[in-house]
Short mmCIF file of C-alpha atoms and ligand atoms in Angstrom, two decimals:
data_model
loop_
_atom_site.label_atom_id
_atom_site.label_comp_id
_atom_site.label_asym_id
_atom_site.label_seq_id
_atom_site.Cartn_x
_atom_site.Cartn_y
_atom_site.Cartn_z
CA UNK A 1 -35.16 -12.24 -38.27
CA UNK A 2 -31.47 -11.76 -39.03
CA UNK A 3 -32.31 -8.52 -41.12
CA UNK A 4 -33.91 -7.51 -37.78
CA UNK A 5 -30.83 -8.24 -35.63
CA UNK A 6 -28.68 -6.39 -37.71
CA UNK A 7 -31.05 -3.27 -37.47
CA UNK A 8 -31.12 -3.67 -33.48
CA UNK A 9 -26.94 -3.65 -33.83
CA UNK A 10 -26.67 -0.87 -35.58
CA UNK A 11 -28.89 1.37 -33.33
CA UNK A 12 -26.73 -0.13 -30.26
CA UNK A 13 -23.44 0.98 -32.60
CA UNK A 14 -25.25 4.45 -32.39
CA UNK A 15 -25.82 4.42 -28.85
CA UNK A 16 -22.60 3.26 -27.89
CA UNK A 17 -21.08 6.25 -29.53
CA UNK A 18 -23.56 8.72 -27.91
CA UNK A 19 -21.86 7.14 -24.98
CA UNK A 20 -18.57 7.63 -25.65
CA UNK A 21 -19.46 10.96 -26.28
CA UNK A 22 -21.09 11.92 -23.36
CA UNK A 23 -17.83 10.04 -21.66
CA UNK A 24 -15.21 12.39 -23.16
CA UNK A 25 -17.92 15.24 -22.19
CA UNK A 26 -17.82 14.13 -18.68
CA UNK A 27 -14.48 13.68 -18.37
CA UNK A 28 -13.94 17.57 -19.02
CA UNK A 29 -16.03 18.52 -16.41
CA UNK A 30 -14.42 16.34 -14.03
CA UNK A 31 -10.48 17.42 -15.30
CA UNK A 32 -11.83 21.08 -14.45
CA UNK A 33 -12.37 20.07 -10.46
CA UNK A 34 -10.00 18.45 -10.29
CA UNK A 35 -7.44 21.14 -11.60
CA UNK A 36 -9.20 23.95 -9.13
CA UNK A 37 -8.64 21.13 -6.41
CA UNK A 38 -4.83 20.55 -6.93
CA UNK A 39 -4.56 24.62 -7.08
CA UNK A 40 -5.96 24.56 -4.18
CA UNK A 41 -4.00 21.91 -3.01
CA UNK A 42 -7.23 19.52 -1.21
CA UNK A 43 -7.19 15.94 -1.75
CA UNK A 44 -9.01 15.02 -5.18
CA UNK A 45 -10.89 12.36 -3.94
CA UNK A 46 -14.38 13.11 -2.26
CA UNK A 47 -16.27 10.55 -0.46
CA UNK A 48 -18.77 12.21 0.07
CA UNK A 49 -19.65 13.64 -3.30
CA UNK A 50 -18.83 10.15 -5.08
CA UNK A 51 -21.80 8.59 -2.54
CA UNK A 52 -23.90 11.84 -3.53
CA UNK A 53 -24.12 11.14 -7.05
CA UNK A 54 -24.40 7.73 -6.63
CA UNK A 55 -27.38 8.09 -4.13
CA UNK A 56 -29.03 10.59 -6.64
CA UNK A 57 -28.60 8.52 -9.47
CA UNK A 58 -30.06 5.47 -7.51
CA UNK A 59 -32.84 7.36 -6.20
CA UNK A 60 -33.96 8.59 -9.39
CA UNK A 61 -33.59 5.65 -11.73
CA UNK A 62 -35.00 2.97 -8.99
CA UNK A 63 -37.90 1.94 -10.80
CA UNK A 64 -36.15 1.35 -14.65
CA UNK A 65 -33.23 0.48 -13.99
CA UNK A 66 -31.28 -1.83 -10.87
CA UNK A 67 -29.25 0.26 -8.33
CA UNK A 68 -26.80 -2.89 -8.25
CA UNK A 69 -26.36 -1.96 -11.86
CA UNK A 70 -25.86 1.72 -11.41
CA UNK A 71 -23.27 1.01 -8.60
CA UNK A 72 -21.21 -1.22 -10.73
CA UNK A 73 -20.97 1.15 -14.02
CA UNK A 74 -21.09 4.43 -11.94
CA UNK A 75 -18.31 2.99 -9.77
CA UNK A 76 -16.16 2.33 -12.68
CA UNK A 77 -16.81 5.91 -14.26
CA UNK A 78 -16.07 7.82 -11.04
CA UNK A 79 -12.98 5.34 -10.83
CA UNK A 80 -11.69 6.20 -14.55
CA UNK A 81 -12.41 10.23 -13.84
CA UNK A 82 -9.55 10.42 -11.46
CA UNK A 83 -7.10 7.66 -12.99
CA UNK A 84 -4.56 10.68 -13.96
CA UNK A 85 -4.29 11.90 -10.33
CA UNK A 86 -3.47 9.88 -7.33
CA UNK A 87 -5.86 9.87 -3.67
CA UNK A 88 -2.20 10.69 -2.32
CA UNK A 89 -2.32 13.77 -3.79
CA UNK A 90 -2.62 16.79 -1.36
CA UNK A 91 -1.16 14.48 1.32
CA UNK A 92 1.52 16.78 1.83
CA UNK A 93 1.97 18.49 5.33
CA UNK A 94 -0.45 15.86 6.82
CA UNK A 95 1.45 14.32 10.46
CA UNK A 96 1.89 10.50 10.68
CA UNK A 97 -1.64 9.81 12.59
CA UNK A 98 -3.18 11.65 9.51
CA UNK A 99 -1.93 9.36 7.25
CA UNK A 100 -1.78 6.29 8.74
CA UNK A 101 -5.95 6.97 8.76
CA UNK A 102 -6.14 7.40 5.55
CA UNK A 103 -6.39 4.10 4.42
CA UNK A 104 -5.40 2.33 2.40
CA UNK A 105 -1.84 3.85 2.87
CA UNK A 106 1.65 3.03 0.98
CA UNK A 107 5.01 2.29 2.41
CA UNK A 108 7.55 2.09 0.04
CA UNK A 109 11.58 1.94 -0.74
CA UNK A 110 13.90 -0.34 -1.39
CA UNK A 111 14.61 -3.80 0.73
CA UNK A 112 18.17 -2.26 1.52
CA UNK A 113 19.49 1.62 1.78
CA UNK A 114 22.37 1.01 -0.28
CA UNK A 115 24.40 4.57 -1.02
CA UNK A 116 23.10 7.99 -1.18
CA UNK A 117 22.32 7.98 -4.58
CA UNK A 118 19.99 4.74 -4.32
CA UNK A 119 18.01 6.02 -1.77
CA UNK A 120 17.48 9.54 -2.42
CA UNK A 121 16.58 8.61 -6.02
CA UNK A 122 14.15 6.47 -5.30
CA UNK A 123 12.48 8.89 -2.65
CA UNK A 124 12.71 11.43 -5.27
CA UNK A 125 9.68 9.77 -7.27
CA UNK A 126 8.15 8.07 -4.61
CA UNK A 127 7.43 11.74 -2.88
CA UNK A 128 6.19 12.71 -6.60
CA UNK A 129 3.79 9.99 -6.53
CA UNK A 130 2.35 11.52 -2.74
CA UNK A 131 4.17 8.16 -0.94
CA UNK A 132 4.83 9.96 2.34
CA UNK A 133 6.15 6.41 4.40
CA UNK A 134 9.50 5.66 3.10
CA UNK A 135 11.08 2.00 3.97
CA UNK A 136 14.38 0.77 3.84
CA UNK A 137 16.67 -1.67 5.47
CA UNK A 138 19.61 -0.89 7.27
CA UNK A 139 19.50 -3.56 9.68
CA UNK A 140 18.81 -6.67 7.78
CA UNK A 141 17.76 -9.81 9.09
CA UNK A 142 19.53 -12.18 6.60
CA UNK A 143 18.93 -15.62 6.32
CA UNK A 144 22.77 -15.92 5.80
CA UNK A 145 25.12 -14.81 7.57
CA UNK A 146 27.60 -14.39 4.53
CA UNK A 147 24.82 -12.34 2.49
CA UNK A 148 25.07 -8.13 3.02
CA UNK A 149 23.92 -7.15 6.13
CA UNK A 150 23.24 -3.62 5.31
CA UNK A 151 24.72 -0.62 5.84
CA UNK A 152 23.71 -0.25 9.66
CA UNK A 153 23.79 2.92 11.72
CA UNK A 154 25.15 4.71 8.24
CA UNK A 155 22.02 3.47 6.75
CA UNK A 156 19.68 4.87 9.27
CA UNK A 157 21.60 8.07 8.89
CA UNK A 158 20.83 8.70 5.03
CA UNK A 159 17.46 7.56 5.16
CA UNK A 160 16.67 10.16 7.68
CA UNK A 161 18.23 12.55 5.80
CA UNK A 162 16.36 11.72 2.47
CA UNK A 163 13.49 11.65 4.45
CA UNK A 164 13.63 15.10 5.90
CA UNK A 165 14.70 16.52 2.14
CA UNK A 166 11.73 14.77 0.96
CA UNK A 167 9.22 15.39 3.52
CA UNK A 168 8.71 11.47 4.46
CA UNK A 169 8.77 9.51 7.33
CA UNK A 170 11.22 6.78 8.19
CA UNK A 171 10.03 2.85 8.03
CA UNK A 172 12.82 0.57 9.58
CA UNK A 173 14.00 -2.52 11.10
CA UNK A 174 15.41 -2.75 14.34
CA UNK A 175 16.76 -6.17 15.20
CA UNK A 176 17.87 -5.69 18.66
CA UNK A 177 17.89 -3.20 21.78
CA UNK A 178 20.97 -1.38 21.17
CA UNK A 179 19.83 -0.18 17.83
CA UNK A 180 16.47 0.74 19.28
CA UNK A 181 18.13 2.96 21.77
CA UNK A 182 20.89 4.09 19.43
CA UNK A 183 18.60 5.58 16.38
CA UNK A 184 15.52 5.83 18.24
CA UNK A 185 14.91 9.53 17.01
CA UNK A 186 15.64 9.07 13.63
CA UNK A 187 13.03 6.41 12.75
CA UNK A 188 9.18 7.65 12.75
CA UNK A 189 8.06 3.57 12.30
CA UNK A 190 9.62 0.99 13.97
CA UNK A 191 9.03 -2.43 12.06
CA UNK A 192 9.92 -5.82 13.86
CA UNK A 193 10.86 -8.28 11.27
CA UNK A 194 9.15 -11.74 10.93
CA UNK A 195 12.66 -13.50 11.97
CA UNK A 196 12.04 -11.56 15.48
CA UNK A 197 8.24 -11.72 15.52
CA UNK A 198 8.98 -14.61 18.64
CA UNK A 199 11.36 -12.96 20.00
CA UNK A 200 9.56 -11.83 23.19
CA UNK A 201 12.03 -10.09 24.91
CA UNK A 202 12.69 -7.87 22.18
CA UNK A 203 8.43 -7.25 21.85
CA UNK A 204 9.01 -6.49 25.38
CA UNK A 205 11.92 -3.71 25.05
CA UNK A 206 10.12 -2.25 21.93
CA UNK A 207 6.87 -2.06 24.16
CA UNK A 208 8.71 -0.49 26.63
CA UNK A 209 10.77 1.96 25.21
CA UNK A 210 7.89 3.28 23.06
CA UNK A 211 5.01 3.16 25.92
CA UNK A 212 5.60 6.72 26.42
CA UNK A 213 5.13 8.84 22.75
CA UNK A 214 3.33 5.38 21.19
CA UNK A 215 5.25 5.49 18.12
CA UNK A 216 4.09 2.85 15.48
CA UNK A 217 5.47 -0.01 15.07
CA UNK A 218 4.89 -2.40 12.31
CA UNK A 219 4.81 -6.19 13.32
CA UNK A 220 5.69 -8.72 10.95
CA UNK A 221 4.24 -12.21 11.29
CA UNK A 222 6.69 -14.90 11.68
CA UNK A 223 6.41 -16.72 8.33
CA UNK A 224 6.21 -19.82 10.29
CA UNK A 225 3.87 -18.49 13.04
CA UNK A 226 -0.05 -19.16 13.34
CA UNK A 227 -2.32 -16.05 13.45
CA UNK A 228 -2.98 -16.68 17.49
CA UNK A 229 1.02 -17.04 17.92
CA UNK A 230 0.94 -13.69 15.43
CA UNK A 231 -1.53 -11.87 18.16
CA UNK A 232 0.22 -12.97 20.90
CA UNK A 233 3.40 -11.54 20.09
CA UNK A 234 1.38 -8.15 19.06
CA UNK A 235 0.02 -8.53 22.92
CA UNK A 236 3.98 -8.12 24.43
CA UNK A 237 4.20 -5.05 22.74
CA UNK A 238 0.62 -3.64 23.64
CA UNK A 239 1.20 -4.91 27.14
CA UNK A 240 4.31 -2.53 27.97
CA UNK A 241 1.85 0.23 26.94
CA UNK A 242 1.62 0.85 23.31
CA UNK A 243 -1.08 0.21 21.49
CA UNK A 244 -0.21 1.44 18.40
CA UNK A 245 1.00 -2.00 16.57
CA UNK A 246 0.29 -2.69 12.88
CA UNK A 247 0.02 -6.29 11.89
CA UNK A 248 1.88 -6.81 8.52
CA UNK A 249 1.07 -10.09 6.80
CA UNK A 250 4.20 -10.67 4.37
CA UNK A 251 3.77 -14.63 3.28
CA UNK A 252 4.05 -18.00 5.34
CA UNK A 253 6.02 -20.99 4.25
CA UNK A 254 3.86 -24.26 3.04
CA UNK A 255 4.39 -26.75 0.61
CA UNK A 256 4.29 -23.97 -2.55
CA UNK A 257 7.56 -23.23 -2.23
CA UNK A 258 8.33 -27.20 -3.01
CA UNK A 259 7.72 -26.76 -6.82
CA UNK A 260 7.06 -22.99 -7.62
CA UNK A 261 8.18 -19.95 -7.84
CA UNK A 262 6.43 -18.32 -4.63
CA UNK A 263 8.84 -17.29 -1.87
CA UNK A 264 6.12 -17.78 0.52
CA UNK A 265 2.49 -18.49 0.36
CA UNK A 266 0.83 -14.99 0.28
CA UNK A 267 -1.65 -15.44 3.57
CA UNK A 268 -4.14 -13.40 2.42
CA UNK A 269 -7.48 -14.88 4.29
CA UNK A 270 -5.68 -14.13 7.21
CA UNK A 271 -6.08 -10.48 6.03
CA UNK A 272 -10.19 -10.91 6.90
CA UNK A 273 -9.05 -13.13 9.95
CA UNK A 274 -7.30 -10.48 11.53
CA UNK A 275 -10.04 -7.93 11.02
CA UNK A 276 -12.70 -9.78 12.58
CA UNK A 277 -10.45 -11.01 15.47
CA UNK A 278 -8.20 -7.51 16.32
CA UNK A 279 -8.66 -3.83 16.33
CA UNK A 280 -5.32 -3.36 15.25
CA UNK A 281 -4.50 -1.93 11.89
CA UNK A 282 -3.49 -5.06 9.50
CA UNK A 283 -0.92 -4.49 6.48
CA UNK A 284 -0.03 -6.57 3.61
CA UNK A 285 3.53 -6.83 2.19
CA UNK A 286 3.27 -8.31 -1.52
CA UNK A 287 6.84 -8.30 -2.19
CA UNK A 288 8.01 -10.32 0.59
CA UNK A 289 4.94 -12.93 0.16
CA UNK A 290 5.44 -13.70 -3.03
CA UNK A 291 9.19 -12.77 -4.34
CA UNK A 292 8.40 -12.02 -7.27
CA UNK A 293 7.73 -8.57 -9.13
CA UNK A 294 4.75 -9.48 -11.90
CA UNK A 295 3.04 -10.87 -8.61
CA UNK A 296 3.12 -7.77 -6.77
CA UNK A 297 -0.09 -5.95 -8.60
CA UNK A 298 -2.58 -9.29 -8.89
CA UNK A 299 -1.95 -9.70 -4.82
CA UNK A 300 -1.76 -6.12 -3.42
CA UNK A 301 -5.31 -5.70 -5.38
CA UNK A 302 -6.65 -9.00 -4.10
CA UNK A 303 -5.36 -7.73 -0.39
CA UNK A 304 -7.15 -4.26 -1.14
CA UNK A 305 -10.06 -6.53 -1.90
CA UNK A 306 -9.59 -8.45 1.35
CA UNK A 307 -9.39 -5.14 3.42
CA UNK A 308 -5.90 -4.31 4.22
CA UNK A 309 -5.12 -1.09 5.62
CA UNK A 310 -1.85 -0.25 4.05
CA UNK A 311 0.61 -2.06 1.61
CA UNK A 312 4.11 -1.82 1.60
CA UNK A 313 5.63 -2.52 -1.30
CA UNK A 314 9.97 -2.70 -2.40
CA UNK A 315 10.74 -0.74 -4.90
CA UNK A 316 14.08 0.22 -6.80
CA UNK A 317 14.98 2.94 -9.19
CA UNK A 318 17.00 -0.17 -11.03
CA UNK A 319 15.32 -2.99 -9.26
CA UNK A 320 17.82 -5.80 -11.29
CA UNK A 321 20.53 -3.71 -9.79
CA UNK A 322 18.96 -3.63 -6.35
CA UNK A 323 21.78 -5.81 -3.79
CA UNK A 324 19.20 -7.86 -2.32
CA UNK A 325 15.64 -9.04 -3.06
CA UNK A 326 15.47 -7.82 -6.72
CA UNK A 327 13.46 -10.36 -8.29
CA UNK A 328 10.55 -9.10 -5.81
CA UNK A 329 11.78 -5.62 -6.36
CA UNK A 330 9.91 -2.90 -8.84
CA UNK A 331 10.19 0.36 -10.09
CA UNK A 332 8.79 3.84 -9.58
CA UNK A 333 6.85 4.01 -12.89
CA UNK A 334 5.66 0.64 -12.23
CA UNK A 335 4.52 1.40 -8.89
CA UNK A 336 2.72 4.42 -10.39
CA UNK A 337 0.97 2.08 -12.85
CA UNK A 338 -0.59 -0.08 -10.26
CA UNK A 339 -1.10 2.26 -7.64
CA UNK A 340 -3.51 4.19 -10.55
CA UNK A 341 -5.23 0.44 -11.10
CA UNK A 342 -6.08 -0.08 -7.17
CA UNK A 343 -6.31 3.35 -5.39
CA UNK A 344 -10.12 4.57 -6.10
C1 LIG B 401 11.79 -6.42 5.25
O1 LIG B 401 10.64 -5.98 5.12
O2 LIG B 401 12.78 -5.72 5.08
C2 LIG B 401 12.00 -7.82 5.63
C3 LIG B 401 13.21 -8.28 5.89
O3 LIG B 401 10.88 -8.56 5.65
P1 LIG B 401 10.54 -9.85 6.53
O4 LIG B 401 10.92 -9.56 7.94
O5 LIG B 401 9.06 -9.99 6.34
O6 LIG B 401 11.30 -11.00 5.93
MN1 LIG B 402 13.42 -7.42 1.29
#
């Protein structure tokens, strides 16, 4: 019996490398469309040709072998095809509402605009990558009042400018009206911080002053907030006449933060809990839920998984170097790396 084994393992030895084969064959074929494609600068990824073969293959096969099976391993071939290119590729030239549907988007930058050189070097490979949504504080809610505030209205002003040298759009916090008013042109995505997600008379005067061109605006849930207390406060905004609110989930304090490392508890059930309960567009912010940088990949997949729209992630050309939140805080090429691992 064993000599029979053996003989059974050594014809799957010879399959598997007919395999490999015809992996390396079909990986050619692939590189060739998708170098026409990025000539031609249209996005690489097809839907509608990914379902095709699929469907074909399924169709075909349905009697020898389990389309549950074919989904899995055809999934993960399609998946590896296009690992070397990025969905975001061809992205350029697209407006805001273009990309905002083409989920699931990235927002990234660092937690603070610190100098010229910071920011613009970080847009620099973040544009490479096909990130078109760039964040960065200027306005920061600290906890303390003795930490860096940011650089304020000089902040806004070089992100705007990186932004318009890079082709990007502006993602910012405004933490009162004055600032609204003041650099109300200059910032394409208003985000409301979770310190000011119960502030209602600031929901109110964001509502308000955006009712008429229904910019987006990015809500961030109070980390102390329930998800009804979380709609509610979406509801101000929507109710001064703008629909166009994003829910970003960025962590919620519990008892983890007693004896571990989390910064927050990353609320990511609330991800399918928002779905079911809201139209509205629901982001997750890994960085902020969990404060810590090796987290960032295992949680942005899992809220991928979950259903999230967007992610928006902090990232730093030097992220040790980065004045506040570095710990949470990672690179370009690491961004790259995980962006390859989740985007199919
Ligand atoms: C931020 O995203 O810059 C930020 C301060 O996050 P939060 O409001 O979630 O703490
Ligand atoms: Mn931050």
């Amino acid at each position: 019996m064993l000599n029979n084994i053996e003989k059974l393992r050594q014809e799957i030895d010879r399959i598997d490398d007919q395999i490999v084969e015809l992996l390396i064959d079909r990986k050619t074929q692939s590189d060739g469309i998708i170098k026409q494609k990025v000539n031609a600068q249209i996005p690489i990824y097809d839907s509608d040709r990914e379902l095709d073969i699929l469907n074909r293959l399924k169709t075909k096969f349905h009697d020898r072998i389990d389309s549950f099976q074919i989904e899995h391993i055809f999934g993960d071939i399609l998946f590896y095809s296009k690992i070397d290119y990025f969905k975001f590729s061809g992205l350029q030239n697209l407006s805001l509402e273009k990309i905002l549907a083409n989920t699931p988007f990235i927002i990234a930058g660092p937690c603070t605009v610190e100098n010229q050189e910071q920011i613009e070097s970080v847009a620099q490979k973040l544009s490479n990558l096909g990130i078109r949504l760039l964040r960065g504080g200027a306005f920061k809610p600290r906890t303390s009042p003795m930490s860096f505030q940011g650089l304020e209205n000089e902040g806004i002003r070089l992100l705007k400018e990186t932004a318009l040298k890079y082709d990007m759009f502006v993602v910012s916090e405004f933490t009162d009206s004055e600032q609204l008013e003041k650099h109300y042109d200059e910032v394409d995505i208003i985000q409301i911080g979770s310190r000011n997600m119960t502030s209602s008379g600031f929901l109110k005067q964001v509502g308000k002053r955006t009712s008429k061109d229904k910019k987006p605006i990015i809500l961030k849930r109070g980390f102390a907030s329930t998800i009804n207390e979380f709609l509610l406060a979406s509801q101000y905004i929507i109710n001064e006449g703008n629909p166009n609110v994003m829910l970003c989930l960025r962590g919620i304090r519990s008892f983890e933060q007693i004896e571990s490392e989390l910064r927050y508890t990353p609320d990511l059930a609330s991800i399918v809990e928002l779905k079911r309960n809201s139209p509205l567009k629901v982001i997750f912010d890994p960085s902020h839920a969990t404060g810590k940088a090796s987290y960032v990949y295992p949680v942005s997949k899992a809220a991928l998984e979950l259903g999230a729209d967007g992610l928006m992630i902090e990232c730093h050309v030097n992220p040790e170097e980065s004045v506040s939140d570095s710990s949470q805080t990672i690179s370009p090429q690491e961004l790259e790396r995980i962006l390859k691992l989740l985007i199919r």
